[in-house]
């Protein structure tokens, strides 16, 4: 496998050199191998092919970070560093969720991230059509039962249907435990009708409590069964903590011409859930920002502001204590406190595989900078505004909380929650044309901002 | 659960009576429960809700057969009988299929039906882009290796892309074993891009041999990895025989006015694969033929020819010895030899959830009968011809082999292999309008034929 990676890296380096020297047409003819036609697509293809799922703290995530570090060096980034940090690893283990009856019916389910399932439980189901209805229920309605919240997720171009629904997954288990329930199941936070369940993090709890996302088909099944009479479920899983581990951020730099100018920090996250290969979430983001930064590197012009490119580790994992989520971003912020505090902007690509639809610059951005960005975007026809964060702020929200101004390249998230955190988050779901549009938008926005005085 | 079924049956009987007496508008107002708006849809809904997956010989299949028997009686069929027959049960067990490397990558896979996996194997992969290329390979190319056939399935309105591809699944393991391979994987016989694997039967083998269908995403992954260097896989599964069991056919009759007239036999299969709930394959077929026969029952006219409605058991299972597949159809043929031999026509609905696109009557059908069927179909606008069987002949092929003339209501199978034998074969994939069109087509064709002299 090392031989394969070394070979691939050689092809990459050749491609990077030939592109700089001869342009893309020459590059395609420069090797008997088919060289990369698109740096971004090749990044996400090779990341998913070589490493597959990359759970936080896993050997796959660590190997992908080493590969990323080699890649950044080969592409010409400076000061490339792998920055390790500790975390508790979590494993989904093996799961068996069933309707109990005559006969039993097994359901497609996945454990909520960060929860320890504990011993199997079997109990009657207390079904709620909405998370709000559950929150308004009395403890008597749920005590000794398995709470089932079957509320569907609204499809929305900016993905805010997911944001609205997320508390049911994040806080539902805690609320159910507090009311004396013995388990919790929630309809997958997905807009699809596939019989797959969406993974996703939940608040950690002080003691074992089985909590799962069910596929839409499984949720429909429970609703129909509950319409006919009382329903019982059995929840069994070995989900839980898998011991101490290490994750890491990978950082590379394009040095600016003015060392005193505030730095720009752009990134995406390298880790993924275990079911797919994290092609959309967040291989797409890794590929988009890395390819855009590489175009800036290759442009032959030195930006005024230094640009830091960050592949964050450990986004897709809860840690004990709610404050310690986004542990990669926290580690980066702690290590690079002065850069974060004085940053010109921070930005990340982590909202799926859709096209960039608009750009928002941090509050207080000068009219001149707004016009500069608008001009740079040119034929892409994207609206540019000054405004707040909007949905989908993850790692970069941690940096923003530490004082960094937030730049957003908003994406069309209409189809994101059809694959987000499911087995279908694989390379075939990456649209190369959409990825190229993202790369171009990032290149132009960051180039424009990087020359601001 | 028995209480639930009894309650549901009471609703059904009420609905059947009220529909006969008062018509559908009155039926909808006749109960504080919402009564069935469509007999066919309610059949497939309740079948999948109450019993879920129904593997051949399972308790779920048996319970669904008892429910079906009660249902047929309640709807007014005569001589309703559950006819048991023995079989060997097969279980997919638990499966773990991986690319071996640094790091390893787990792949989505499902064992091929009827095979015994035996102990885990780990070996280099011999990859073939087509089944034909594999068949042309030399033993030296595959000996000691895991054969991977990655050929995709062609999408086709009549589903013959599946028929073309089926030998790779059915015979591939035997061919691989004969050449000294230690395992076999095949791209799922599906037209989808989902990261799910399609189950399906294979020829049984004289000794354990691990053989699996891989998801399209997993197959793509192997292809890409093989482009970078040698690939190794590990196959582990507890798939195999689960002991002697019993399956059953359920038969009900609409007696004809002429006891000497040749009977009509129509059916569908009750069993399903284990991953979904068999809503499309073949709950849809069960619902279509049963609802159509019920309309004929309720029409107030007695057909000249007796009509037998059969819910076949155990279609979706191989049995040791290739001749013993379709064991439910073989049991029916053995038990009803004279009816099968003298049948006017035999027909089944088992080609997905698409609309009926055309009708073929058995070779030798008189012009008068062709015209009668054409006239009965009326506004449905379906072509009627005299011709051969075409793709998708399963149980009914066994009856045809015993001498029965084959009637086909061909369906649009364009989307069938997006869900066929996958976890996505669930109720949400049933299109109620398509189901109603099928019911109407079946009712009209069978009504027309049932009065032939």
JSON list of N, CA and C in Angstrom, two decimals, chain A residues 17 32 46 70 80 110 119 128 132 178 210 213 218 280 307 331 352 355 357 359-360 385 389 396 400 447:
[
{"chain": "A", "resi": 17, "resn": "UNK", "atom": "N", "xyz": [3.93, 19.86, -11.65]},
{"chain": "A", "resi": 17, "resn": "UNK", "atom": "CA", "xyz": [5.02, 20.52, -12.37]},
{"chain": "A", "resi": 17, "resn": "UNK", "atom": "C", "xyz": [4.59, 20.81, -13.81]},
{"chain": "A", "resi": 32, "resn": "UNK", "atom": "N", "xyz": [2.39, 8.40, -19.67]},
{"chain": "A", "resi": 32, "resn": "UNK", "atom": "CA", "xyz": [1.64, 7.26, -20.19]},
{"chain": "A", "resi": 32, "resn": "UNK", "atom": "C", "xyz": [0.47, 6.93, -19.28]},
{"chain": "A", "resi": 46, "resn": "UNK", "atom": "N", "xyz": [-8.88, 10.17, -4.98]},
{"chain": "A", "resi": 46, "resn": "UNK", "atom": "CA", "xyz": [-7.80, 9.41, -4.35]},
{"chain": "A", "resi": 46, "resn": "UNK", "atom": "C", "xyz": [-7.98, 9.32, -2.84]},
{"chain": "A", "resi": 70, "resn": "UNK", "atom": "N", "xyz": [1.94, 15.04, 2.60]},
{"chain": "A", "resi": 70, "resn": "UNK", "atom": "CA", "xyz": [2.80, 14.83, 1.43]},
{"chain": "A", "resi": 70, "resn": "UNK", "atom": "C", "xyz": [2.26, 15.59, 0.22]},
{"chain": "A", "resi": 80, "resn": "UNK", "atom": "N", "xyz": [4.44, 22.86, 5.88]},
{"chain": "A", "resi": 80, "resn": "UNK", "atom": "CA", "xyz": [3.38, 21.87, 6.05]},
{"chain": "A", "resi": 80, "resn": "UNK", "atom": "C", "xyz": [3.62, 21.05, 7.33]},
{"chain": "A", "resi": 110, "resn": "UNK", "atom": "N", "xyz": [-28.84, 3.08, 12.90]},
{"chain": "A", "resi": 110, "resn": "UNK", "atom": "CA", "xyz": [-27.42, 3.33, 13.19]},
{"chain": "A", "resi": 110, "resn": "UNK", "atom": "C", "xyz": [-27.35, 4.08, 14.52]},
{"chain": "A", "resi": 119, "resn": "UNK", "atom": "N", "xyz": [-26.40, -2.29, 27.93]},
{"chain": "A", "resi": 119, "resn": "UNK", "atom": "CA", "xyz": [-27.02, -3.60, 27.65]},
{"chain": "A", "resi": 119, "resn": "UNK", "atom": "C", "xyz": [-28.27, -3.45, 26.79]},
{"chain": "A", "resi": 128, "resn": "UNK", "atom": "N", "xyz": [-43.90, 9.84, 19.00]},
{"chain": "A", "resi": 128, "resn": "UNK", "atom": "CA", "xyz": [-44.22, 11.27, 18.88]},
{"chain": "A", "resi": 128, "resn": "UNK", "atom": "C", "xyz": [-44.01, 11.72, 17.44]},
{"chain": "A", "resi": 132, "resn": "UNK", "atom": "N", "xyz": [-41.10, 18.52, 19.14]},
{"chain": "A", "resi": 132, "resn": "UNK", "atom": "CA", "xyz": [-41.79, 19.44, 20.03]},
{"chain": "A", "resi": 132, "resn": "UNK", "atom": "C", "xyz": [-42.85, 18.71, 20.86]},
{"chain": "A", "resi": 178, "resn": "UNK", "atom": "N", "xyz": [-33.73, 11.96, 30.75]},
{"chain": "A", "resi": 178, "resn": "UNK", "atom": "CA", "xyz": [-34.18, 12.78, 31.87]},
{"chain": "A", "resi": 178, "resn": "UNK", "atom": "C", "xyz": [-35.63, 12.48, 32.25]},
{"chain": "A", "resi": 210, "resn": "UNK", "atom": "N", "xyz": [-29.25, 3.65, 25.11]},
{"chain": "A", "resi": 210, "resn": "UNK", "atom": "CA", "xyz": [-29.26, 3.29, 23.69]},
{"chain": "A", "resi": 210, "resn": "UNK", "atom": "C", "xyz": [-30.06, 4.31, 22.87]},
{"chain": "A", "resi": 213, "resn": "UNK", "atom": "N", "xyz": [-30.54, 6.45, 15.13]},
{"chain": "A", "resi": 213, "resn": "UNK", "atom": "CA", "xyz": [-31.30, 6.98, 14.00]},
{"chain": "A", "resi": 213, "resn": "UNK", "atom": "C", "xyz": [-31.83, 5.79, 13.20]},
{"chain": "A", "resi": 218, "resn": "UNK", "atom": "N", "xyz": [-37.86, 2.46, 8.09]},
{"chain": "A", "resi": 218, "resn": "UNK", "atom": "CA", "xyz": [-38.08, 1.87, 9.41]},
{"chain": "A", "resi": 218, "resn": "UNK", "atom": "C", "xyz": [-39.02, 2.75, 10.23]},
{"chain": "A", "resi": 280, "resn": "UNK", "atom": "N", "xyz": [-18.62, 13.35, -0.10]},
{"chain": "A", "resi": 280, "resn": "UNK", "atom": "CA", "xyz": [-19.32, 14.65, -0.07]},
{"chain": "A", "resi": 280, "resn": "UNK", "atom": "C", "xyz": [-19.00, 15.38, 1.24]},
{"chain": "A", "resi": 307, "resn": "UNK", "atom": "N", "xyz": [-1.94, 32.90, 3.52]},
{"chain": "A", "resi": 307, "resn": "UNK", "atom": "CA", "xyz": [-3.11, 32.02, 3.50]},
{"chain": "A", "resi": 307, "resn": "UNK", "atom": "C", "xyz": [-2.73, 30.69, 4.17]},
{"chain": "A", "resi": 331, "resn": "UNK", "atom": "N", "xyz": [-8.29, 22.43, 18.91]},
{"chain": "A", "resi": 331, "resn": "UNK", "atom": "CA", "xyz": [-6.84, 22.25, 18.97]},
{"chain": "A", "resi": 331, "resn": "UNK", "atom": "C", "xyz": [-6.13, 23.28, 18.09]},
{"chain": "A", "resi": 352, "resn": "UNK", "atom": "N", "xyz": [-21.65, 20.15, 1.74]},
{"chain": "A", "resi": 352, "resn": "UNK", "atom": "CA", "xyz": [-22.08, 19.24, 0.69]},
{"chain": "A", "resi": 352, "resn": "UNK", "atom": "C", "xyz": [-21.38, 19.45, -0.63]},
{"chain": "A", "resi": 355, "resn": "UNK", "atom": "N", "xyz": [-23.40, 23.53, -5.80]},
{"chain": "A", "resi": 355, "resn": "UNK", "atom": "CA", "xyz": [-22.70, 24.72, -6.28]},
{"chain": "A", "resi": 355, "resn": "UNK", "atom": "C", "xyz": [-22.74, 25.84, -5.24]},
{"chain": "A", "resi": 357, "resn": "UNK", "atom": "N", "xyz": [-23.74, 29.31, -4.20]},
{"chain": "A", "resi": 357, "resn": "UNK", "atom": "CA", "xyz": [-24.88, 30.12, -4.63]},
{"chain": "A", "resi": 357, "resn": "UNK", "atom": "C", "xyz": [-24.73, 31.60, -4.29]},
{"chain": "A", "resi": 359, "resn": "UNK", "atom": "N", "xyz": [-22.14, 34.58, -1.64]},
{"chain": "A", "resi": 359, "resn": "UNK", "atom": "CA", "xyz": [-20.99, 34.78, -0.75]},
{"chain": "A", "resi": 359, "resn": "UNK", "atom": "C", "xyz": [-21.39, 35.82, 0.28]},
{"chain": "A", "resi": 360, "resn": "UNK", "atom": "N", "xyz": [-21.08, 35.53, 1.54]},
{"chain": "A", "resi": 360, "resn": "UNK", "atom": "CA", "xyz": [-21.25, 36.58, 2.55]},
{"chain": "A", "resi": 360, "resn": "UNK", "atom": "C", "xyz": [-19.92, 36.88, 3.21]},
{"chain": "A", "resi": 385, "resn": "UNK", "atom": "N", "xyz": [-22.73, 39.67, -0.34]},
{"chain": "A", "resi": 385, "resn": "UNK", "atom": "CA", "xyz": [-23.33, 40.53, 0.68]},
{"chain": "A", "resi": 385, "resn": "UNK", "atom": "C", "xyz": [-22.47, 40.49, 1.93]},
{"chain": "A", "resi": 389, "resn": "UNK", "atom": "N", "xyz": [-23.61, 34.37, 9.81]},
{"chain": "A", "resi": 389, "resn": "UNK", "atom": "CA", "xyz": [-23.07, 33.07, 9.43]},
{"chain": "A", "resi": 389, "resn": "UNK", "atom": "C", "xyz": [-24.02, 32.18, 8.64]},
{"chain": "A", "resi": 396, "resn": "UNK", "atom": "N", "xyz": [-15.30, 26.01, 11.78]},
{"chain": "A", "resi": 396, "resn": "UNK", "atom": "CA", "xyz": [-14.99, 27.42, 11.61]},
{"chain": "A", "resi": 396, "resn": "UNK", "atom": "C", "xyz": [-15.80, 28.27, 12.60]},
{"chain": "A", "resi": 400, "resn": "UNK", "atom": "N", "xyz": [-14.56, 31.27, 14.82]},
{"chain": "A", "resi": 400, "resn": "UNK", "atom": "CA", "xyz": [-15.31, 32.53, 14.89]},
{"chain": "A", "resi": 400, "resn": "UNK", "atom": "C", "xyz": [-15.60, 32.89, 16.34]},
{"chain": "A", "resi": 447, "resn": "UNK", "atom": "N", "xyz": [-8.47, 34.98, -3.63]},
{"chain": "A", "resi": 447, "resn": "UNK", "atom": "CA", "xyz": [-7.49, 35.84, -4.32]},
{"chain": "A", "resi": 447, "resn": "UNK", "atom": "C", "xyz": [-7.81, 37.30, -4.10]}
]
